[in-house]
Amino acid sequence: MSWLRRFFRLRRQSGWVKLSLLSGLLAAALAVDLALCAGELAAQGPIEYVLERDQPGPVPEALLEQLRELEGVEAVSRQRDALLESGEKSLAVTVLSPQYLQDCWGIAPTGAAREYWLNPAAFQLFCGGEAAPAWIDAQRDSLRESGLCQRAPQLPGVAPFAVTAGSSADMGDSAQVRLRFGGEEAGSRALLESMGFLVVNQESLLAREYRAELWMLRARYEGLALLLAGALAAVLYRYGREQAWPRP
């Protein structure tokens, strides 16, 4: 407390100390901005690949086992897309194995009814202002069915994204695979392509890489500005103190 009193006395007596305070506030603002950007980058979560074989036909189980054994892989599932329609509203739904839903997002199907899990953007688009869970009578791939739409904020992305659980029979003929790595695995894309897969979600992965590169560039320059602002604040404070309270 005594240090604060001395500082405010100095601030009233010396313009240099006022400039020191401004430099310190700038350094603090830069530090907060860097922390927020780092939080946004971390919020992207683990990296997911949507893969498709470069050969016709479903993915063999033996190849799925090879994917599961890769270092850093957290979950693997066959995948197929479905279209859910209710009146004039429609929503693209990703069908995945129950194990993948559990391992990646902690989603556990109850089995009591068909269940769909929607991120907030998808729930707003398809269910509007209804309370969650919302009971729907819809058409999926030209077949009528009833089910529950659950709001699932743990699902990734700001764009609408919805999932549902599928059985082996539902996805046995699927040519697509979804795979999740625990982190940014260097060379993972080249490895997957060498196994005969094509990366379907190239655009989203490129956007993710662009955001990461932009953050690294921003961190480099803001980090340098932070160091300079902090050093300037210290120098100005010392100079202002010596000017206001010269040593005998």
XYZ file of N, CA and C in Angstrom:
744
model
N 0.836 -1.202 0.000
C 0.000 0.000 0.000
C 0.871 1.253 0.000
N 1.988 1.199 0.731
C 2.882 2.342 0.778
C 3.476 2.614 -0.601
N 3.742 1.546 -1.380
C 4.268 1.722 -2.733
C 3.261 2.447 -3.605
N 1.973 2.092 -3.467
C 0.923 2.754 -4.256
C 0.830 4.237 -3.902
N 0.920 4.539 -2.600
C 0.863 5.952 -2.194
C 2.026 6.736 -2.788
N 3.225 6.128 -2.734
C 4.384 6.803 -3.319
C 4.211 7.005 -4.828
N 3.634 5.964 -5.467
C 3.451 6.051 -6.927
C 2.489 7.183 -7.287
N 1.362 7.292 -6.577
C 0.402 8.343 -6.910
C 0.950 9.739 -6.571
N 1.760 9.819 -5.543
C 2.415 11.115 -5.261
C 3.365 11.490 -6.397
N 4.095 10.485 -6.871
C 5.002 10.734 -7.987
C 4.236 11.119 -9.254
N 3.125 10.459 -9.465
C 2.329 10.733 -10.670
C 1.866 12.189 -10.698
N 1.522 12.724 -9.507
C 1.092 14.123 -9.443
C 2.258 15.081 -9.659
N 3.458 14.619 -9.294
C 4.617 15.505 -9.343
C 5.376 15.450 -10.667
N 5.260 14.328 -11.398
C 6.112 14.131 -12.569
C 5.303 13.688 -13.783
N 5.487 14.423 -14.884
C 4.870 14.003 -16.140
C 5.474 12.715 -16.668
N 6.763 12.450 -16.345
C 7.397 11.219 -16.788
C 6.716 9.981 -16.169
N 6.307 10.102 -14.949
C 5.626 8.977 -14.292
C 4.243 8.759 -14.901
N 3.596 9.868 -15.309
C 2.311 9.721 -16.012
C 2.501 8.959 -17.318
N 3.561 9.288 -18.048
C 3.862 8.555 -19.282
C 4.195 7.089 -18.985
N 4.873 6.874 -17.852
C 5.179 5.504 -17.432
C 3.897 4.710 -17.195
N 2.919 5.375 -16.570
C 1.640 4.709 -16.311
C 0.943 4.351 -17.616
N 0.951 5.260 -18.589
C 0.332 4.975 -19.888
C 1.019 3.800 -20.582
N 2.346 3.758 -20.509
C 3.089 2.647 -21.111
C 2.751 1.325 -20.421
N 2.613 1.383 -19.089
C 2.238 0.186 -18.347
C 0.852 -0.306 -18.705
N -0.090 0.643 -18.883
C -1.448 0.254 -19.276
C -1.465 -0.351 -20.672
N -0.633 0.214 -21.573
C -0.529 -0.356 -22.911
C 0.013 -1.777 -22.859
N 1.029 -2.002 -22.033
C 1.583 -3.346 -21.882
C 0.537 -4.318 -21.334
N -0.262 -3.856 -20.367
C -1.307 -4.715 -19.799
C -2.366 -5.047 -20.844
N -2.756 -4.051 -21.671
C -3.753 -4.285 -22.713
C -3.241 -5.293 -23.739
N -1.973 -5.182 -24.099
C -1.382 -6.136 -25.045
C -1.352 -7.542 -24.449
N -1.039 -7.644 -23.165
C -1.002 -8.956 -22.511
C -2.386 -9.592 -22.491
N -3.422 -8.787 -22.197
C -4.795 -9.306 -22.180
C -5.213 -9.755 -23.574
N -4.874 -8.953 -24.598
C -5.239 -9.303 -25.964
C -4.569 -10.602 -26.400
N -3.301 -10.781 -26.042
C -2.605 -12.021 -26.372
C -3.250 -13.225 -25.680
N -3.644 -13.040 -24.426
C -4.288 -14.133 -23.692
C -5.630 -14.501 -24.321
N -6.406 -13.499 -24.739
C -7.692 -13.772 -25.383
C -7.506 -14.496 -26.707
N -6.510 -14.068 -27.482
C -6.238 -14.729 -28.764
C -5.801 -16.171 -28.552
N -4.967 -16.394 -27.530
C -4.534 -17.757 -27.222
C -5.722 -18.625 -26.816
N -6.674 -18.028 -26.072
C -7.878 -18.762 -25.688
C -8.727 -19.134 -26.887
N -8.855 -18.211 -27.847
C -9.613 -18.491 -29.062
C -8.962 -19.609 -29.863
N -7.634 -19.593 -29.919
C -6.920 -20.635 -30.653
C -7.101 -21.993 -29.979
N -7.015 -22.010 -28.651
C -7.199 -23.270 -27.920
C -8.621 -23.785 -28.047
N -9.594 -22.858 -28.208
C -10.998 -23.250 -28.310
C -11.306 -23.971 -29.611
N -10.382 -23.934 -30.573
C -10.598 -24.682 -31.813
C -10.670 -26.178 -31.541
N -10.044 -26.605 -30.448
C -10.095 -28.004 -30.078
C -9.190 -28.872 -30.922
N -9.227 -30.186 -30.696
C -8.397 -31.116 -31.462
C -8.754 -31.074 -32.952
N -7.815 -31.502 -33.778
C -8.013 -31.469 -35.219
C -8.765 -32.722 -35.678
N -9.736 -32.531 -36.567
C -10.505 -33.642 -37.117
C -10.372 -33.668 -38.640
N -10.161 -34.870 -39.148
C -10.099 -35.075 -40.591
C -11.337 -35.849 -41.043
N -11.917 -35.419 -42.154
C -12.927 -36.205 -42.845
C -12.236 -36.768 -44.082
N -12.178 -38.099 -44.150
C -11.388 -38.774 -45.179
C -12.284 -39.588 -46.107
N -11.790 -39.778 -47.312
C -12.484 -40.602 -48.294
C -11.436 -41.387 -49.062
N -11.711 -42.632 -49.326
C -10.743 -43.447 -50.063
C -10.641 -42.987 -51.503
N -9.432 -43.146 -52.076
C -9.262 -42.819 -53.488
C -9.662 -43.987 -54.387
N -10.300 -45.003 -53.755
C -10.840 -46.143 -54.497
C -12.324 -46.272 -54.186
N -13.121 -46.790 -55.116
C -14.557 -46.943 -54.854
C -14.824 -48.004 -53.786
N -15.984 -47.883 -53.148
C -16.382 -48.878 -52.167
C -16.144 -48.434 -50.743
N -16.732 -49.159 -49.791
C -16.584 -48.799 -48.373
C -15.171 -49.026 -47.869
N -14.869 -48.392 -46.729
C -13.547 -48.518 -46.114
C -13.460 -49.859 -45.388
N -12.469 -50.687 -45.705
C -12.341 -51.980 -45.015
C -12.054 -51.799 -43.524
N -12.525 -52.727 -42.729
C -12.314 -52.668 -41.282
C -10.828 -52.718 -40.938
N -10.048 -53.462 -41.725
C -8.614 -53.553 -41.460
C -7.944 -52.190 -41.590
N -8.415 -51.376 -42.533
C -7.845 -50.039 -42.707
C -8.252 -49.120 -41.556
N -9.471 -49.309 -41.049
C -9.899 -48.541 -39.877
C -9.019 -48.863 -38.670
N -8.658 -50.129 -38.528
C -7.792 -50.523 -37.420
C -6.411 -49.883 -37.549
N -5.911 -49.782 -38.770
C -4.625 -49.102 -38.972
C -4.707 -47.637 -38.554
N -5.828 -46.999 -38.852
C -6.009 -45.604 -38.457
C -6.047 -45.468 -36.936
N -6.726 -46.380 -36.271
C -6.836 -46.317 -34.814
C -5.486 -46.475 -34.134
N -4.567 -47.183 -34.794
C -3.260 -47.443 -34.192
C -2.252 -46.327 -34.443
N -2.602 -45.326 -35.243
C -1.680 -44.220 -35.495
C -1.452 -43.426 -34.215
N -0.235 -42.932 -34.029
C 0.096 -42.152 -32.840
C -0.700 -40.851 -32.811
N -1.303 -40.553 -31.661
C -2.053 -39.310 -31.497
C -3.522 -39.408 -31.849
N -3.956 -40.527 -32.427
C -5.366 -40.666 -32.810
C -6.213 -40.950 -31.577
N -7.262 -40.157 -31.394
C -8.153 -40.330 -30.244
C -9.418 -41.102 -30.586
N -9.910 -40.950 -31.809
C -11.166 -41.605 -32.180
C -11.246 -41.735 -33.696
N -11.904 -42.819 -34.134
C -12.113 -43.085 -35.562
C -13.522 -43.622 -35.731
N -14.198 -43.187 -36.775
C -15.544 -43.682 -37.062
C -15.824 -43.609 -38.555
N -16.586 -44.560 -39.043
C -17.176 -44.378 -40.360
C -18.107 -43.167 -40.271
N -18.362 -42.537 -41.385
C -19.222 -41.356 -41.395
C -20.068 -41.340 -42.652
N -21.286 -40.890 -42.495
C -22.089 -40.565 -43.669
C -22.965 -39.369 -43.343
N -23.440 -38.697 -44.356
C -24.261 -37.504 -44.182
C -25.720 -37.833 -44.421
N -26.577 -37.155 -43.699
C -28.020 -37.312 -43.860
C -28.665 -35.934 -43.871
N -29.849 -35.845 -44.448
C -30.585 -34.583 -44.489
C -31.858 -34.730 -43.676
N -31.993 -33.885 -42.674
C -33.166 -33.885 -41.805
C -34.075 -32.741 -42.231
N -35.341 -33.053 -42.515
C -36.281 -32.049 -43.005
C -37.535 -32.048 -42.147
N -37.973 -30.854 -41.792
C -39.204 -30.683 -41.029
C -39.911 -29.442 -41.566
N -40.987 -29.648 -42.306
C -41.652 -28.520 -42.954
C -40.729 -27.885 -43.980
N -40.523 -26.582 -43.833
C -39.636 -25.877 -44.758
C -38.198 -25.823 -44.259
N -37.953 -26.361 -43.084
C -36.606 -26.321 -42.508
C -35.853 -27.611 -42.830
N -34.558 -27.473 -43.064
C -33.716 -28.636 -43.327
C -32.373 -28.447 -42.627
N -31.741 -29.575 -42.301
C -30.474 -29.533 -41.565
C -29.627 -30.728 -41.979
N -28.374 -30.462 -42.345
C -27.429 -31.536 -42.643
C -26.969 -32.163 -41.328
N -27.019 -33.486 -41.253
C -26.654 -34.220 -40.040
C -25.531 -35.196 -40.374
N -24.535 -35.266 -39.496
C -23.423 -36.201 -39.653
C -23.693 -37.437 -38.803
N -23.708 -38.599 -39.436
C -23.969 -39.861 -38.743
C -22.633 -40.490 -38.377
N -22.431 -40.744 -37.073
C -21.175 -41.286 -36.557
C -21.454 -42.434 -35.589
N -20.416 -43.176 -35.264
C -20.587 -44.285 -34.322
C -20.832 -43.748 -32.917
N -21.602 -44.471 -32.100
C -21.809 -44.044 -30.704
C -20.495 -43.877 -29.947
N -19.493 -44.720 -30.241
C -18.209 -44.631 -29.549
C -17.504 -43.323 -29.862
N -17.577 -42.883 -31.113
C -16.946 -41.625 -31.503
C -17.617 -40.454 -30.780
N -18.949 -40.468 -30.723
C -19.675 -39.407 -30.032
C -19.281 -39.340 -28.555
N -19.123 -40.512 -27.952
C -18.759 -40.566 -26.534
C -17.321 -40.104 -26.312
N -16.404 -40.606 -27.135
C -14.979 -40.304 -26.947
C -14.671 -38.829 -27.203
N -15.314 -38.236 -28.187
C -14.969 -36.870 -28.583
C -15.749 -35.801 -27.828
N -17.025 -36.027 -27.596
C -17.864 -34.963 -27.039
C -18.675 -35.379 -25.816
N -18.425 -36.579 -25.317
C -19.137 -37.018 -24.126
C -20.624 -37.220 -24.351
N -21.010 -37.501 -25.588
C -22.414 -37.717 -25.934
C -22.738 -39.200 -25.818
N -23.763 -39.514 -25.032
C -24.141 -40.912 -24.824
C -25.594 -41.113 -25.242
N -25.851 -41.759 -26.383
C -27.233 -42.023 -26.791
C -27.951 -42.875 -25.757
N -29.210 -42.529 -25.486
C -29.993 -43.281 -24.502
C -30.654 -44.501 -25.121
N -30.898 -44.453 -26.430
C -31.550 -45.569 -27.104
C -33.060 -45.553 -26.983
N -33.609 -44.607 -26.216
C -35.060 -44.554 -26.044
C -35.761 -44.061 -27.313
N -35.098 -43.209 -28.065
C -35.660 -42.665 -29.301
C -34.504 -42.194 -30.161
N -34.796 -41.908 -31.429
C -33.768 -41.310 -32.275
C -33.396 -39.955 -31.694
N -32.099 -39.722 -31.509
C -31.628 -38.473 -30.915
C -30.659 -37.774 -31.874
N -30.788 -36.453 -31.916
C -29.883 -35.616 -32.673
C -29.269 -34.601 -31.712
N -27.998 -34.353 -31.877
C -27.311 -33.362 -31.046
C -26.871 -32.216 -31.949
N -27.284 -31.013 -31.580
C -27.069 -29.840 -32.416
C -26.248 -28.803 -31.647
N -25.250 -28.231 -32.304
C -24.556 -27.119 -31.666
C -25.499 -25.913 -31.632
N -25.180 -24.857 -30.863
C -26.142 -23.743 -30.718
C -26.610 -23.149 -32.034
N -25.723 -23.023 -33.033
C -26.121 -22.453 -34.322
C -27.117 -23.354 -35.028
N -26.896 -24.669 -34.981
C -27.811 -25.615 -35.628
C -29.152 -25.658 -34.901
N -29.118 -25.601 -33.557
C -30.377 -25.648 -32.798
C -31.231 -24.415 -33.103
N -30.581 -23.246 -33.178
C -31.316 -22.025 -33.497
C -31.897 -22.096 -34.906
N -31.140 -22.658 -35.832
C -31.592 -22.748 -37.219
C -32.774 -23.692 -37.367
N -32.692 -24.851 -36.706
C -33.691 -25.898 -36.949
C -34.838 -25.884 -35.948
N -34.538 -25.513 -34.707
C -35.562 -25.571 -33.659
C -36.028 -24.187 -33.208
N -35.327 -23.142 -33.627
C -35.739 -21.785 -33.275
C -35.724 -21.558 -31.773
N -36.821 -21.011 -31.267
C -36.892 -20.669 -29.852
C -37.421 -21.772 -28.968
N -37.560 -22.992 -29.491
C -38.075 -24.084 -28.666
C -37.098 -24.438 -27.551
N -37.645 -24.954 -26.475
C -36.805 -25.392 -25.361
C -36.148 -26.722 -25.711
N -34.948 -26.935 -25.203
C -34.243 -28.200 -25.424
C -34.535 -29.164 -24.260
N -34.727 -30.461 -24.558
C -34.757 -31.064 -25.892
C -36.075 -30.783 -26.615
N -36.005 -30.694 -27.946
C -37.184 -30.419 -28.763
C -37.592 -31.697 -29.488
N -38.857 -32.053 -29.341
C -39.380 -33.248 -30.028
C -39.745 -32.860 -31.458
N -39.289 -33.661 -32.414
C -39.565 -33.341 -33.814
C -40.208 -34.533 -34.512
N -41.030 -34.222 -35.506
C -41.565 -35.216 -36.429
C -41.027 -34.810 -37.792
N -40.044 -35.532 -38.282
C -39.301 -35.069 -39.447
C -39.140 -36.184 -40.471
N -38.486 -35.819 -41.549
C -38.166 -36.762 -42.614
C -36.650 -36.787 -42.783
N -36.092 -37.986 -42.730
C -34.651 -38.122 -42.918
C -34.387 -39.058 -44.075
N -33.740 -38.527 -45.093
C -33.455 -39.317 -46.295
C -34.718 -40.000 -46.814
N -35.795 -39.205 -46.913
C -37.089 -39.628 -47.489
C -37.876 -40.572 -46.596
N -37.414 -40.827 -45.366
C -38.147 -41.682 -44.441
C -38.641 -40.848 -43.273
N -39.894 -41.051 -42.873
C -40.456 -40.318 -41.751
C -39.984 -40.928 -40.444
N -39.659 -40.061 -39.485
C -39.285 -40.541 -38.161
C -39.480 -39.434 -37.137
N -39.658 -39.855 -35.898
C -39.746 -38.898 -34.802
C -38.474 -39.005 -33.971
N -38.149 -37.917 -33.280
C -36.944 -37.962 -32.467
C -36.770 -36.714 -31.631
N -35.677 -36.679 -30.902
C -35.357 -35.568 -30.018
C -34.157 -34.801 -30.560
N -34.261 -33.489 -30.533
C -33.125 -32.623 -30.859
C -32.564 -32.080 -29.551
N -31.340 -32.454 -29.253
C -30.683 -32.015 -28.032
C -29.716 -30.873 -28.359
N -29.694 -29.863 -27.509
C -28.732 -28.775 -27.661
C -27.389 -29.233 -27.096
N -26.317 -29.145 -27.908
C -25.009 -29.658 -27.497
C -23.936 -28.601 -27.737
N -23.713 -27.700 -26.782
C -22.714 -26.643 -26.962
C -21.285 -27.159 -27.067
N -21.039 -28.424 -26.691
C -19.677 -28.957 -26.792
C -19.289 -29.318 -28.223
N -20.262 -29.350 -29.127
C -19.934 -29.638 -30.524
C -19.176 -28.459 -31.122
N -18.221 -28.726 -32.014
C -17.337 -27.659 -32.500
C -17.987 -26.771 -33.546
N -17.377 -25.599 -33.744
C -17.734 -24.729 -34.855
C -18.786 -23.698 -34.506
N -18.736 -22.578 -35.242
C -19.761 -21.546 -35.117
C -20.820 -21.724 -36.196
N -20.501 -22.481 -37.244
C -21.488 -22.810 -38.276
C -22.359 -23.954 -37.763
N -23.594 -24.099 -38.280
C -24.468 -25.186 -37.832
C -23.807 -26.551 -38.022
N -23.844 -27.366 -36.976
C -23.261 -28.701 -37.014
C -24.111 -29.605 -36.139
N -24.542 -30.738 -36.687
C -25.407 -31.662 -35.963
C -24.930 -33.091 -36.192
N -25.098 -33.934 -35.167
C -24.675 -35.326 -35.264
C -25.780 -36.236 -34.743
N -25.701 -37.485 -35.160
C -26.557 -38.520 -34.604
C -25.784 -39.824 -34.632
N -26.209 -40.785 -33.822
C -25.512 -42.067 -33.751
C -26.041 -42.997 -34.836
N -25.130 -43.748 -35.431
C -25.503 -44.735 -36.444
C -24.940 -46.096 -36.105
N -25.628 -47.128 -36.512
C -25.159 -48.490 -36.283
C -24.236 -48.921 -37.416
N -23.625 -50.082 -37.264
C -22.774 -50.618 -38.326
C -23.569 -50.821 -39.599
N -24.832 -51.217 -39.456
C -25.675 -51.407 -40.638
C -25.942 -50.075 -41.336
N -26.092 -48.995 -40.540
C -26.334 -47.667 -41.121
C -25.157 -47.196 -41.957
N -23.936 -47.528 -41.521
C -22.745 -46.938 -42.127
C -21.812 -47.947 -42.767
N -22.247 -49.186 -42.868
C -21.372 -50.227 -43.393
C -20.892 -49.983 -44.802
N -21.694 -49.293 -45.619
C -21.304 -49.053 -47.007
C -20.712 -47.660 -47.203
N -20.394 -46.965 -46.096
C -19.892 -45.603 -46.205
C -18.446 -45.587 -46.701
N -18.159 -44.631 -47.574
C -16.795 -44.472 -48.094
C -16.027 -43.408 -47.328
N -16.661 -42.796 -46.321
C -16.013 -41.725 -45.575
C -15.664 -42.166 -44.156
N -14.597 -41.553 -43.632
C -14.127 -41.822 -42.278
C -13.857 -40.488 -41.600
N -14.206 -40.409 -40.324
C -13.864 -39.230 -39.518
C -12.834 -39.656 -38.492
N -11.791 -38.848 -38.352
C -10.667 -39.200 -37.480
C -10.268 -37.977 -36.681
N -10.005 -38.167 -35.394
C -9.605 -37.048 -34.539
C -8.238 -37.301 -33.928
N -7.355 -36.314 -34.115
C -6.057 -36.325 -33.467
C -6.142 -35.523 -32.175
N -5.330 -35.912 -31.201
C -5.323 -35.209 -29.921
C -4.698 -33.840 -29.993
N -3.934 -33.539 -31.033
C -3.300 -32.231 -31.177
C -2.939 -32.006 -32.628
N -2.172 -30.951 -32.862
C -1.726 -30.658 -34.221
C -0.579 -31.606 -34.560
N -0.888 -32.694 -35.233
C 0.122 -33.688 -35.546
C 0.850 -33.302 -36.829
N 2.129 -33.008 -36.703
C 2.921 -32.611 -37.865
C 2.995 -33.766 -38.856
N 2.711 -33.476 -40.114
C 2.797 -34.493 -41.160
C 1.638 -35.447 -41.200
N 0.587 -35.206 -40.395
C -0.535 -36.144 -40.345
C -1.276 -36.219 -41.678
N -1.423 -35.085 -42.344
C -2.150 -35.090 -43.610
C -1.400 -35.909 -44.655
N -0.087 -35.715 -44.744
C 0.711 -36.475 -45.710
C 0.653 -37.973 -45.397
N 0.652 -38.329 -44.097
C 0.580 -39.735 -43.712
C -0.746 -40.347 -44.141
N -1.835 -39.632 -43.902
C -3.158 -40.145 -44.273
C -3.287 -40.293 -45.790
N -2.732 -39.338 -46.523
C -2.787 -39.425 -47.983
C -1.947 -40.598 -48.488
N -0.846 -40.893 -47.785
C -0.012 -42.030 -48.190
C -0.725 -43.366 -47.951
N -1.743 -43.363 -47.084
C -2.521 -44.577 -46.817
C -3.674 -44.732 -47.801
N -3.764 -43.832 -48.782
C -4.790 -43.959 -49.812
C -6.049 -43.178 -49.533
N -5.967 -42.151 -48.670
C -7.136 -41.337 -48.352
C -7.037 -39.957 -48.997
N -8.178 -39.399 -49.317
C -8.295 -38.010 -49.741
C -8.919 -37.230 -48.590
N -8.416 -36.040 -48.315
C -8.958 -35.207 -47.244
C -10.133 -34.408 -47.797
N -11.321 -34.674 -47.264
C -12.551 -34.041 -47.763
C -12.704 -32.627 -47.223
N -12.364 -32.428 -45.948
C -12.584 -31.118 -45.308
C -11.356 -30.216 -45.436
N -10.815 -30.129 -46.635
C -9.628 -29.314 -46.872
C -9.859 -27.857 -46.488
N -11.024 -27.316 -46.848
C -11.272 -25.885 -46.623
C -11.226 -25.532 -45.142
N -11.890 -26.341 -44.313
C -11.911 -26.033 -42.883
C -10.519 -26.191 -42.269
N -9.743 -27.155 -42.745
C -8.393 -27.337 -42.230
C -7.485 -26.187 -42.641
N -7.637 -25.716 -43.883
C -6.843 -24.573 -44.330
C -7.200 -23.322 -43.540
N -8.513 -23.145 -43.241
C -8.939 -21.997 -42.439
C -8.355 -22.087 -41.035
N -8.303 -23.293 -40.485
C -7.723 -23.499 -39.158
C -6.233 -23.154 -39.168
N -5.524 -23.621 -40.205
C -4.098 -23.329 -40.316
C -3.859 -21.828 -40.471
N -4.731 -21.182 -41.253
C -4.585 -19.737 -41.456
C -4.758 -18.988 -40.141
N -5.755 -19.388 -39.341
C -5.962 -18.734 -38.045
C -4.752 -18.941 -37.136
N -4.187 -20.145 -37.160
C -3.016 -20.423 -36.320
C -1.811 -19.591 -36.762
N -1.583 -19.500 -38.069
C -0.469 -18.702 -38.574
C -0.662 -17.220 -38.258
N -1.910 -16.752 -38.399
C -2.206 -15.353 -38.095
C -1.957 -15.065 -36.619
N -2.343 -16.007 -35.754
C -2.112 -15.810 -34.324
C -0.618 -15.786 -34.010
N 0.152 -16.667 -34.640
C 1.592 -16.697 -34.389
C 2.239 -15.382 -34.815
N 1.811 -14.858 -35.961
C 2.347 -13.574 -36.423
C 1.960 -12.454 -35.458
N 0.696 -12.481 -35.052
C 0.217 -11.467 -34.122
C 0.934 -11.569 -32.782
N 1.139 -12.802 -32.306
C 1.822 -13.004 -31.029
C 3.260 -12.500 -31.087
N 3.900 -12.697 -32.235
C 5.287 -12.255 -32.374
C 5.400 -10.741 -32.231
N 4.548 -10.013 -32.972
C 4.650 -8.553 -32.961
C 4.061 -7.941 -31.693
N 2.951 -8.490 -31.219
C 2.384 -7.965 -29.983
C 3.276 -8.294 -28.794
N 3.917 -9.477 -28.837
C 4.842 -9.828 -27.761
C 6.020 -8.876 -27.713
N 6.546 -8.509 -28.899
C 7.643 -7.543 -28.946
C 7.183 -6.183 -28.431
N 5.977 -5.761 -28.866
C 5.441 -4.478 -28.393
C 5.220 -4.500 -26.888
N 4.804 -5.645 -26.358
C 4.598 -5.789 -24.912
C 5.915 -5.602 -24.158
N 6.971 -6.230 -24.637
C 8.276 -6.092 -23.977
C 8.769 -4.649 -24.023
N 8.606 -4.014 -25.193
C 9.060 -2.632 -25.320
C 8.263 -1.693 -24.419
N 6.927 -1.900 -24.375
C 6.084 -1.038 -23.535
C 6.419 -1.236 -22.060
N 6.669 -2.487 -21.655
C 7.035 -2.749 -20.269
C 8.378 -2.128 -19.911
N 9.361 -2.262 -20.820
C 10.677 -1.673 -20.563
C 10.605 -0.158 -20.519
N 9.810 0.418 -21.439
C 9.654 1.876 -21.453
C 8.996 2.370 -20.171
N 7.996 1.648 -19.703
C 7.332 2.038 -18.451
C 8.318 2.047 -17.293
N 9.191 1.031 -17.231
C 10.171 0.960 -16.144
C 11.177 2.108 -16.221
N 11.667 2.407 -17.454
C 12.650 3.482 -17.619
C 12.044 4.837 -17.274
N 10.817 5.085 -17.765
C 10.165 6.364 -17.495
C 9.887 6.548 -16.007
N 9.480 5.462 -15.346
C 9.204 5.559 -13.916
C 10.479 5.899 -13.149
N 11.571 5.224 -13.478
C 12.828 5.493 -12.779
C 13.290 6.937 -13.019
N 13.190 7.375 -14.279
C 13.626 8.741 -14.589
C 12.744 9.758 -13.880
N 11.423 9.544 -13.888
C 10.508 10.459 -13.214
C 10.748 10.515 -11.726
N 11.050 9.358 -11.124
C 11.313 9.324 -9.678
C 12.581 10.097 -9.348
N 13.609 9.927 -10.170
C 14.860 10.638 -9.906
C 14.709 12.139 -10.093
N 13.833 12.521 -11.066
C 13.600 13.953 -11.290
C 12.796 14.545 -10.139
N 11.797 13.828 -9.650
C 10.938 14.375 -8.578
C 11.593 14.296 -7.208
N 12.311 13.182 -6.986
C 12.962 12.996 -5.684
C 14.454 12.745 -5.903
N 15.199 13.796 -6.249
C 16.646 13.600 -6.512
C 17.353 13.132 -5.258
N 18.337 12.280 -5.477
C 19.108 11.773 -4.345
C 20.077 12.860 -3.863
N 20.281 12.936 -2.588
C 21.209 13.959 -2.049
C 22.651 13.647 -2.441
